[in-house]
Short mmCIF file of C-alpha atoms in Angstrom, two decimals:
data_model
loop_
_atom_site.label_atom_id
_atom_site.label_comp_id
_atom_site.label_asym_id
_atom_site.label_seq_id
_atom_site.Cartn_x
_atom_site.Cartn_y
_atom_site.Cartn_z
CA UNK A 29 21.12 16.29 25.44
CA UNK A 30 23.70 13.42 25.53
CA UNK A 31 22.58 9.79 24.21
CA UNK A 32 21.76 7.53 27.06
CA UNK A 33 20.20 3.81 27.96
CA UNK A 34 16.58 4.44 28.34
CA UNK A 35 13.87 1.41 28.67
CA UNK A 36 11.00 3.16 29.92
CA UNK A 37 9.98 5.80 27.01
CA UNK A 38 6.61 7.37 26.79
CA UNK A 39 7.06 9.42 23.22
CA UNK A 40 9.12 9.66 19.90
CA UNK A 41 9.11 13.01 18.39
CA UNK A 42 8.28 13.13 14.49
CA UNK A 43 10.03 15.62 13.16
CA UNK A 44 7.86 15.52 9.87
CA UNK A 45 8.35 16.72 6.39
CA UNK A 46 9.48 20.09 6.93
CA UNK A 47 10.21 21.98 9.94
CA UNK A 48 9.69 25.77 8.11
CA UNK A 49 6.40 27.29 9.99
CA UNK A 50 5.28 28.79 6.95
CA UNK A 51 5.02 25.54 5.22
CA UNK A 52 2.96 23.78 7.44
CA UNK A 53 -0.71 25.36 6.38
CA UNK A 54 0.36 24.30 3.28
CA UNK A 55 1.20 21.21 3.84
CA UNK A 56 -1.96 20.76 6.03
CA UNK A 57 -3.99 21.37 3.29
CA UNK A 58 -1.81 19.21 0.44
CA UNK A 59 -2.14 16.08 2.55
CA UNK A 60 -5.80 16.37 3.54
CA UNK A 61 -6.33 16.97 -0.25
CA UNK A 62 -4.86 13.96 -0.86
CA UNK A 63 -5.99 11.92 2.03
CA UNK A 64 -9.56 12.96 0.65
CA UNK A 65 -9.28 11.73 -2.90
CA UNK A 66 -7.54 8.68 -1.68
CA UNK A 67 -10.54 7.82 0.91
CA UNK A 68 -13.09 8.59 -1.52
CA UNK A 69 -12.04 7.29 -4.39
CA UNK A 70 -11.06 3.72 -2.94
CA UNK A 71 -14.55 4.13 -1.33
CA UNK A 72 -16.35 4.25 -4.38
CA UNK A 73 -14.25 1.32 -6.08
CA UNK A 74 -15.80 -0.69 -3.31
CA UNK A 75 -19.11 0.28 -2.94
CA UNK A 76 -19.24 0.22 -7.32
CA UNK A 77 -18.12 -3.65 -6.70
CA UNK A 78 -20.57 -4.10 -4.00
CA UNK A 79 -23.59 -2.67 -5.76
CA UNK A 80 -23.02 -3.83 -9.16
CA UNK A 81 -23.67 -8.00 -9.16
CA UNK A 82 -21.31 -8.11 -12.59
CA UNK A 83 -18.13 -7.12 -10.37
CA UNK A 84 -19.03 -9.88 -8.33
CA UNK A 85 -15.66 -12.12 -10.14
CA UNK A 86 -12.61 -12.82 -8.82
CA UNK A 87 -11.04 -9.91 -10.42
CA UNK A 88 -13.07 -7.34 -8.90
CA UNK A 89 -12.95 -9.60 -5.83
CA UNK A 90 -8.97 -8.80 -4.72
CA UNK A 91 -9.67 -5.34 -6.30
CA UNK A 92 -12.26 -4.59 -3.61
CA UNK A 93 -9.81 -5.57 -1.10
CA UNK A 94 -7.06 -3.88 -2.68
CA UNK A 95 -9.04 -0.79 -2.32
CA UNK A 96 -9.66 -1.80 1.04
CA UNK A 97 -6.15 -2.52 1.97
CA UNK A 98 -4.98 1.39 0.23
CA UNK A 99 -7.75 3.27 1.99
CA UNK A 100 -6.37 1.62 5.86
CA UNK A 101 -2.66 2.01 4.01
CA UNK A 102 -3.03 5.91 4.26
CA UNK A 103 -5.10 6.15 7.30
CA UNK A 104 -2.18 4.93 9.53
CA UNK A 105 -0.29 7.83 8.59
CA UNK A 106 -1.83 11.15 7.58
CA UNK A 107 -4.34 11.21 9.77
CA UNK A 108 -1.77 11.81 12.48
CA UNK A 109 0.36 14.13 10.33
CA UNK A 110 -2.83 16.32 9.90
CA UNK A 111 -3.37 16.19 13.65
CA UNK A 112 0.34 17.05 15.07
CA UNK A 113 0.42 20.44 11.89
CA UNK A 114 -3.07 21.55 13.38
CA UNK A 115 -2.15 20.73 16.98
CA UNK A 116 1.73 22.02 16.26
CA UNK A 117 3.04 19.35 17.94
CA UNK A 118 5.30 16.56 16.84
CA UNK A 119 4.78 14.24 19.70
CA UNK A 120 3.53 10.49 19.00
CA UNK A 121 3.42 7.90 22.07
CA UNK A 122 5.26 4.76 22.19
CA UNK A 123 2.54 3.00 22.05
CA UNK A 124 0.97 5.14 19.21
CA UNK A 125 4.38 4.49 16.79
CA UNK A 126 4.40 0.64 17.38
CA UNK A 127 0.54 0.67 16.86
CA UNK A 128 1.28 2.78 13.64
CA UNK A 129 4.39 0.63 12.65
CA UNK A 130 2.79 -2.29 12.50
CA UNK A 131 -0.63 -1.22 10.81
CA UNK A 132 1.49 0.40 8.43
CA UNK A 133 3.67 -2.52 7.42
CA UNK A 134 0.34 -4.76 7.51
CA UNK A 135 -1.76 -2.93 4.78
CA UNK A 136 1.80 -1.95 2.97
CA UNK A 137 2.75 -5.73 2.54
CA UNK A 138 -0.87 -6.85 1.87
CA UNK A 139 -1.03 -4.37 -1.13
CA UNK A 140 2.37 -5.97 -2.59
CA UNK A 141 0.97 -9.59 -1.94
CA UNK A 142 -2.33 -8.66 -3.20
CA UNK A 143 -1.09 -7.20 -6.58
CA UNK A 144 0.83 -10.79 -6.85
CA UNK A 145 -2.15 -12.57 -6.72
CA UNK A 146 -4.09 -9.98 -9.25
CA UNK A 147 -1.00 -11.24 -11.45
CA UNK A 148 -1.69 -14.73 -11.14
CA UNK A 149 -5.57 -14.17 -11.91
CA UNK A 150 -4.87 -12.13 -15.22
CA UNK A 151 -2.44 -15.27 -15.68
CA UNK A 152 -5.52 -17.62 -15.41
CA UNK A 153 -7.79 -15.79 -17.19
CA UNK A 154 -5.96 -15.00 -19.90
CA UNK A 155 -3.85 -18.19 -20.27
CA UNK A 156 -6.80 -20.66 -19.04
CA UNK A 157 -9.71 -18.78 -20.17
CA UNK A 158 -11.54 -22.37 -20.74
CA UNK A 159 -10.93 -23.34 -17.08
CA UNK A 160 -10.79 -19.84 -15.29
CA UNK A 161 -13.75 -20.33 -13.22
CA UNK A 162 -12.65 -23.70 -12.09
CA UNK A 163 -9.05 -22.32 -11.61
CA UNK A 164 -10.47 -19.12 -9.72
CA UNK A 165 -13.34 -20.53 -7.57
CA UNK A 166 -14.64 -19.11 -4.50
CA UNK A 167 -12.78 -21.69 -2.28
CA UNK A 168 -9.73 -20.94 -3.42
CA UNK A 169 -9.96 -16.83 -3.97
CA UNK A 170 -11.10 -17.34 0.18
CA UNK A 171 -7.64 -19.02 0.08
CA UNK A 172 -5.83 -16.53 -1.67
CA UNK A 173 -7.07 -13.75 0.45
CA UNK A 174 -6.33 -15.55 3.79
CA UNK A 175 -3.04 -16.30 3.05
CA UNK A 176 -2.39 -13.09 2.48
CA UNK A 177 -4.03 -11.67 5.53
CA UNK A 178 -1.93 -14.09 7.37
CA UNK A 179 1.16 -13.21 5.65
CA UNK A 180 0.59 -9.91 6.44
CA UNK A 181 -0.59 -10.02 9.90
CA UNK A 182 3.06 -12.16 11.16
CA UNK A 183 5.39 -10.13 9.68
CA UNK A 184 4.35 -7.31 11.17
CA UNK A 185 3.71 -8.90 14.68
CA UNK A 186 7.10 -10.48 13.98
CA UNK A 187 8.59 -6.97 13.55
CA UNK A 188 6.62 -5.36 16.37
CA UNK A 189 7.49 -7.89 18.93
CA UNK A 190 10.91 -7.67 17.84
CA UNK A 191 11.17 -3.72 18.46
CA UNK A 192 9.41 -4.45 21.53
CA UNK A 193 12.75 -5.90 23.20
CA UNK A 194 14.95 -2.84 22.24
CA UNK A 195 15.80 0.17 24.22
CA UNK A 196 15.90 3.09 23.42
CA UNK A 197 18.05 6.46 23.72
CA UNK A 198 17.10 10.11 25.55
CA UNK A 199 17.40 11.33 21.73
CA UNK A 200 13.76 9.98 20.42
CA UNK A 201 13.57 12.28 17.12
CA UNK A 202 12.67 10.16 13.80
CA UNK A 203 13.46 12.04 10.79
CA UNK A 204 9.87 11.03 8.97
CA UNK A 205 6.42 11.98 9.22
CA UNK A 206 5.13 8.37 10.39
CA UNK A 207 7.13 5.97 12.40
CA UNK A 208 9.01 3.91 9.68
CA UNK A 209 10.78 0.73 11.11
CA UNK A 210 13.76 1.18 10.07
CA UNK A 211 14.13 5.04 11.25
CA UNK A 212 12.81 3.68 14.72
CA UNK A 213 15.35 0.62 15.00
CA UNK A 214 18.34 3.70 14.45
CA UNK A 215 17.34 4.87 17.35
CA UNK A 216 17.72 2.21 19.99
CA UNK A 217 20.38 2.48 21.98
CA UNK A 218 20.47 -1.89 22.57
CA UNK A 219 22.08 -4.33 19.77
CA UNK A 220 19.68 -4.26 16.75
CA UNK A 221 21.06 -6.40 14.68
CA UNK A 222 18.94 -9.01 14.90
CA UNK A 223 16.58 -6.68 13.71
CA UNK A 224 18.26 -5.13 10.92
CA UNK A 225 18.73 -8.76 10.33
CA UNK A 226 15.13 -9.74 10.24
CA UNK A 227 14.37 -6.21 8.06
CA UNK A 228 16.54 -7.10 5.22
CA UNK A 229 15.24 -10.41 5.20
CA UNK A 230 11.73 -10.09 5.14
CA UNK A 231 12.24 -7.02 2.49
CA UNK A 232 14.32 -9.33 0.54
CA UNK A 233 11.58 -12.08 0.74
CA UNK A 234 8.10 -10.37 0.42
CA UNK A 235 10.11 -8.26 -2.25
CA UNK A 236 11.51 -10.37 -4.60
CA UNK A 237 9.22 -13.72 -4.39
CA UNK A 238 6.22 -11.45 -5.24
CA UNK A 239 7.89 -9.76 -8.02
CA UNK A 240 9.16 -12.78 -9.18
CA UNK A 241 5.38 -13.99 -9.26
CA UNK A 242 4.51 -10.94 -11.17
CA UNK A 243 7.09 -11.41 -14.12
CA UNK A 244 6.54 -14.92 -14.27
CA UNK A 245 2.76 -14.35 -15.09
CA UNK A 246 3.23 -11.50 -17.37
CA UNK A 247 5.89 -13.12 -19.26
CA UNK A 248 2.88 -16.01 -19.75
CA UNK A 249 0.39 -13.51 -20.47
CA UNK A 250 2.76 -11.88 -23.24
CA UNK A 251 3.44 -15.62 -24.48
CA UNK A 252 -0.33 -16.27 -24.64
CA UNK A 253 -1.34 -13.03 -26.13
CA UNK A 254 1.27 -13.18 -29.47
CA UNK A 255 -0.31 -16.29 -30.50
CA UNK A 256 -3.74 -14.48 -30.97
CA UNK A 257 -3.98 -14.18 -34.35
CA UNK A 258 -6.07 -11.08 -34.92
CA UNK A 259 -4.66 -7.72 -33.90
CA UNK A 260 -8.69 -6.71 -31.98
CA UNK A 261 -8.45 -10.04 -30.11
CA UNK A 262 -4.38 -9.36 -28.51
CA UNK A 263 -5.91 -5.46 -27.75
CA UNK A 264 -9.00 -7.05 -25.92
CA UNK A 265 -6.35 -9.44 -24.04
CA UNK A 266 -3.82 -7.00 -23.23
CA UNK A 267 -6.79 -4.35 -21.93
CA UNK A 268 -7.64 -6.79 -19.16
CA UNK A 269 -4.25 -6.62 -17.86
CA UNK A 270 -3.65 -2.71 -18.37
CA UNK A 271 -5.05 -1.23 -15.02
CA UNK A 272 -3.16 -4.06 -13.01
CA UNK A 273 -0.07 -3.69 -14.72
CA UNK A 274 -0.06 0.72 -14.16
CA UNK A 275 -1.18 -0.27 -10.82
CA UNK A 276 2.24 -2.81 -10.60
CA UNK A 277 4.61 -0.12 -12.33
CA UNK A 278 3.14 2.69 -9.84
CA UNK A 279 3.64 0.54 -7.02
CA UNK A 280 7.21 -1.15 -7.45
CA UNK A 281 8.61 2.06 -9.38
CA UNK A 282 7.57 4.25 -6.51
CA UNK A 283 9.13 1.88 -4.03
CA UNK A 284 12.45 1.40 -6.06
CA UNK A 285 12.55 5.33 -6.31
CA UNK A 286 12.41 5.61 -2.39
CA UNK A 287 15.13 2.77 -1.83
CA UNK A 288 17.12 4.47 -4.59
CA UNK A 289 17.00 8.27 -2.92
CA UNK A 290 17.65 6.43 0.35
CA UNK A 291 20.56 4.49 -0.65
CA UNK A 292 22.21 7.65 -2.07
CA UNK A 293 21.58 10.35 0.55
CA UNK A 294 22.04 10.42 3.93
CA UNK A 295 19.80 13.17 4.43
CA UNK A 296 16.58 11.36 6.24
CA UNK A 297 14.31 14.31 5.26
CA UNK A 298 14.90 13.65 1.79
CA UNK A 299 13.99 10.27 2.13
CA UNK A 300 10.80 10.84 4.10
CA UNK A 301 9.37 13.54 1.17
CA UNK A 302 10.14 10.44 -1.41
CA UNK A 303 8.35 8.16 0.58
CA UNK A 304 4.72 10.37 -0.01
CA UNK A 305 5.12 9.11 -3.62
CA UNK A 306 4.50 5.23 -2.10
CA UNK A 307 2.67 6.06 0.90
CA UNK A 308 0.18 8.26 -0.39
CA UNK A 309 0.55 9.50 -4.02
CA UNK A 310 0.33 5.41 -5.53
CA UNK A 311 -3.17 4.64 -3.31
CA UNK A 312 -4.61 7.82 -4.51
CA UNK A 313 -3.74 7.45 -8.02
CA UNK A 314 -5.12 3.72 -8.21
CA UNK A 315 -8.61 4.82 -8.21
CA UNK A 316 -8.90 6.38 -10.83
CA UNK A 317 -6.10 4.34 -13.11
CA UNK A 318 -9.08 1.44 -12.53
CA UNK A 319 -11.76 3.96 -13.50
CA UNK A 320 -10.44 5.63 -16.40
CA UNK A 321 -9.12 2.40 -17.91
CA UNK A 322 -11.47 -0.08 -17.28
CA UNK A 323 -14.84 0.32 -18.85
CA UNK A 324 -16.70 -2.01 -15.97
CA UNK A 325 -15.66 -0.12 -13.68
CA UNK A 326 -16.97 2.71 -15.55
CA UNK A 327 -20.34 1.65 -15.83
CA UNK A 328 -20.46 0.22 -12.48
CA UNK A 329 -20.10 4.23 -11.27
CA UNK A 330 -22.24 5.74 -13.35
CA UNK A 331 -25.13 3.30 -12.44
CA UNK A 332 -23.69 4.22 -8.88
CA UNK A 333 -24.30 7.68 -9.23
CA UNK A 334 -27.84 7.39 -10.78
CA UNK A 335 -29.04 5.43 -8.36
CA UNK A 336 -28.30 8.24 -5.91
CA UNK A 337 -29.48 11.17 -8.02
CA UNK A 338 -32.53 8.96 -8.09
CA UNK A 339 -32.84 8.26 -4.40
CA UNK A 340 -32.48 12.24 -4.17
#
């Protein structure tokens, strides 16, 4: 079918992770796996934060809504993947992938701002331990958060809006297994470069000022810790910071690992089956790097768990 001009599409076509017929059971069954643990674990997080009144501290405060944020992260993609292997068909509307696009860059940039301002609370806590309570009060945590709902919420719009005002070619096949901006902008057939433009600026942005954030207040919670005198008392320090920090390397590594695969390939399959590592492997692992690390957390879900065997 030859390339043409056409403003008035219904559907994109995901062409998914593999096209082999064989595989897809198999995949089916990987990705609901997955999709599982990831749901259910994030779910307990939250309800162990909820139920417990000692998690009720800032920490465990963004950690609840990071949980939050990883549990809607996945459910804008697999979901759908699940449903077009079982259904065997690759069709998403247009109005389903710009719905998806910008749900999925919402929770995806949330989760990066988010683990900034986890940073910044180890930072006070560990740094200002004297004034962390005044540092970290309710007021401004409320702050914290809204800003970066709000964050969140206009850089997506800003993208979708922006997508809204291409058009697009007869040729509607994305090379992914969720409607990824960038694959979608390829395939307009109008200029885009205002919206390549607006995609490496925004990356470059929410990218490297969060980052930046996070090195600044680890290389202050390094500072802070050497000058603890007794060997227990940096251990005790550093543990605070140990879940956050995996959580931090999982996140940007995966990330940098995707950009990396995609900068050196041009093969857009390869790129989609590195982008499960960010998309769906990271939010399922971050449960239980916050459970097996963090003794609180711990205790918070074996009282969980009692309670229901009790209730039983």
């Amino acid at each position: 079918m030859e390339p043409g001009n056409q403003t008035g599409i219904s559907e994109f076509i995901l062409l998914g992770l593999s096209e082999e017929v064989l595989l897809q059971p198999l995949l089916f069954w990987i990705f609901l796996f997955m999709y599982l643990v990831t749901f259910i674990g994030n779910l307990l997080i939250i309800l162990a934060i909820i139920t417990d009144s000692h998690l009720h501290t800032p920490m465990y405060f963004f950690l609840f809504n990071l949980s939050f944020s990883d549990m809607c992260f996945t459910s804008t993609t697999i979901p759908k993947m699940l449903w077009n292997i079982q259904t065997q068909s690759q069709v998403i509307t247009y109005e389903g992938c710009i719905v998806q696009m910008y749900f999925f860059m919402l929770f995806g940039i949330l989760d990066n701002i988010l683990l900034t301002v986890m940073a910044y609370d180890r930072f006070a806590a560990i740094c200002h331990p004297l004034q962390y309570m005044i540092i970290m009060n309710p007021r401004f945590c409320g702050f914290l958060l809204l800003t970066s709902w709000l964050v969140s919420v206009l850089d997506s719009l800003l993208h979708g809006l922006m997508i809204l005002r291409l058009s697009f070619c007869t040729k509607l096949e994305i090379h992914h297994f969720f409607c990824e901006l960038y694959e979608v902008v390829q395939l307009a057939c109008s200029d885009t470069f205002l919206n390549d433009l607006m995609i490496y600026f925004a990356s470059g942005v929410l990218v490297i000022v969060p980052f930046t954030g996070i090195l600044f207040s680890y290389s202050k919670i390094v500072s802070s810790i050497l000058k603890i005198s007794s060997t227990r008392g940096k251990y005790k320090a550093f543990s605070t910071c140990l879940s956050h920090l995996s959580t931090v390397s999982l996140f940007y590594g995966t990330s940098l690992g995707v950009y990396l695969s995609s900068a050196s390939t041009q093969n857009s399959r390869v790129t989609a089956v590195a982008s499960v590592m960010y998309t769906v492997v990271t939010p399922m692992l971050n449960p239980f790097i916050y459970s097996l690390k963090n003794k609180d957390i711990k205790q918070a879900l074996k009282t969980l768990f009692s309670r229901e065997m009790f209730s039983v």
